[in-house]
XYZ file of C-alpha atoms in Angstrom:
158
model
C -11.793 20.111 4.399
C -8.319 20.346 3.302
C -5.836 17.108 3.520
C -3.200 17.959 6.368
C -0.018 17.286 7.604
C 1.126 13.468 8.581
C 0.780 12.419 11.924
C 2.322 9.195 13.211
C 4.738 6.692 12.543
C 5.670 3.480 10.245
C 5.100 1.583 12.986
C 1.820 2.825 13.565
C 1.215 1.872 9.982
C 1.861 -1.575 10.910
C -0.458 -1.773 13.606
C -3.287 -0.270 12.138
C -2.607 -2.886 9.243
C -2.214 -6.054 11.906
C -5.368 -4.983 13.654
C -7.473 -6.233 10.444
C -5.425 -9.518 10.397
C -7.914 -12.425 10.007
C -10.639 -9.948 8.134
C -12.155 -11.568 5.407
C -11.326 -10.701 1.710
C -14.088 -8.896 -0.313
C -13.537 -7.316 -3.813
C -14.304 -3.165 -3.115
C -14.751 -3.850 0.933
C -13.244 -1.536 3.217
C -14.476 -2.182 6.667
C -13.279 -4.752 9.129
C -16.330 -6.961 8.304
C -14.976 -7.020 4.325
C -11.546 -5.570 2.949
C -9.150 -5.752 -0.141
C -5.597 -5.332 -0.623
C -5.873 -1.338 -1.468
C -8.298 -0.571 1.118
C -6.445 -2.370 3.663
C -2.950 0.207 2.677
C -5.635 3.150 2.495
C -6.727 2.623 5.771
C -3.878 1.151 7.526
C -1.961 4.615 6.789
C -4.944 6.989 7.102
C -5.262 5.554 10.816
C -1.242 4.946 11.578
C 0.200 7.926 9.955
C -2.541 10.253 9.144
C -1.531 9.862 5.712
C -4.138 10.104 2.385
C -3.607 7.491 -0.277
C -5.315 6.667 -3.597
C -8.553 3.954 -2.662
C -7.302 1.579 -5.924
C -4.113 -0.105 -6.197
C -3.293 0.874 -9.385
C -3.779 4.641 -8.554
C -1.377 3.611 -5.147
C 1.339 2.555 -8.064
C 1.147 5.599 -10.151
C 1.169 8.333 -6.784
C 4.318 6.708 -5.389
C 6.291 3.992 -7.534
C 10.044 3.639 -8.069
C 10.659 1.503 -10.936
C 12.785 -1.599 -9.999
C 12.887 -0.933 -6.216
C 12.518 -3.514 -3.796
C 11.344 -2.902 -0.323
C 13.782 -1.951 1.993
C 12.078 -0.844 5.326
C 9.019 -0.623 7.170
C 5.991 0.841 5.613
C 7.375 0.389 1.876
C 4.437 -0.761 -0.362
C 4.970 -3.755 -2.364
C 2.873 -4.750 -5.656
C 2.836 -7.816 -7.081
C 1.630 -9.614 -10.205
C -0.077 -12.772 -9.732
C -2.409 -15.227 -10.971
C -3.015 -16.000 -7.439
C -3.698 -12.524 -6.042
C -4.545 -10.827 -9.124
C -3.058 -8.020 -11.166
C -1.399 -4.939 -8.992
C -1.434 -6.191 -6.032
C -0.416 -4.495 -3.080
C 0.772 -4.909 0.608
C 2.817 -2.957 3.338
C 6.489 -4.307 4.161
C 7.520 -4.749 7.622
C 11.163 -5.074 8.363
C 12.370 -8.280 10.044
C 14.387 -11.331 8.941
C 12.438 -12.478 6.911
C 10.815 -9.644 5.883
C 7.085 -9.621 5.525
C 4.270 -8.091 3.626
C 0.524 -7.786 5.363
C -2.288 -7.695 2.607
C -5.749 -8.458 2.059
C -5.102 -12.188 0.236
C -7.621 -12.832 -2.224
C -6.415 -16.651 -2.604
C -6.394 -17.293 1.437
C -9.914 -14.994 1.933
C -8.139 -12.916 4.711
C -5.925 -10.375 5.700
C -2.635 -12.310 6.093
C 1.075 -11.242 7.119
C 3.465 -13.153 4.926
C 7.361 -13.899 4.345
C 7.913 -11.231 1.123
C 9.066 -14.421 -0.599
C 5.729 -15.855 -0.359
C 4.040 -12.666 -1.309
C 6.095 -12.253 -4.440
C 5.576 -16.057 -5.674
C 5.135 -16.559 -9.270
C 4.736 -12.804 -9.970
C 5.001 -11.637 -13.695
C 5.842 -8.436 -12.185
C 6.961 -6.607 -9.003
C 7.268 -3.110 -8.179
C 7.507 -1.509 -4.580
C 7.306 2.096 -3.280
C 9.744 3.469 -0.547
C 7.828 5.073 2.079
C 9.863 8.236 1.457
C 7.713 8.290 -2.025
C 4.836 7.930 -0.329
C 5.588 10.463 2.603
C 6.291 12.827 -0.581
C 3.147 11.745 -2.655
C 0.882 12.672 0.576
C 3.237 15.934 1.163
C 2.423 17.278 -2.277
C -1.225 16.670 -1.469
C -1.270 19.115 2.020
C -3.431 21.899 1.562
C -5.197 20.296 -0.873
C -9.097 19.137 -0.655
C -8.154 15.934 -2.592
C -5.562 13.894 -4.021
C -4.039 14.899 -7.145
C -2.535 12.391 -8.671
C 1.187 12.884 -10.937
C 1.118 13.438 -14.494
C 3.254 11.656 -16.863
C 5.632 14.829 -16.823
C 5.535 15.015 -13.544
C 7.714 13.496 -10.722
C 7.019 12.814 -6.758
C 9.898 13.986 -4.984
C 11.768 11.524 -2.606
């Protein structure tokens, strides 16, 4: 088997993520019975867009990041380093007024949808990956048997 092109929409990603709302948080969990932040992102993108991402948030960041970017649209990934949620916590941005983020919250012990401001509250560091970068990462891997992360010298198009 090889990685196939994407099928679906960013709205499908959000619908898939929202299907997990209320699911219990558990580090290492990857099902509706219990899930962590990076598995929520991985599962939502796979179900809603047939898009493959790495399993861990640090790898998701390495694969797709643009330094200094703030989330702008539905499907952007948002990363925060906070005492409340831990290092390299990740969620999925949802356009609106206010913009929200769907994430598996360690502090609240379940999957929630919060205003962006609350998600970033108290963060020592924040980063975001535009949906275009997420799509470009996946496109680079189409036809391969597994995901390949960019190395230090390569750039993900987008």
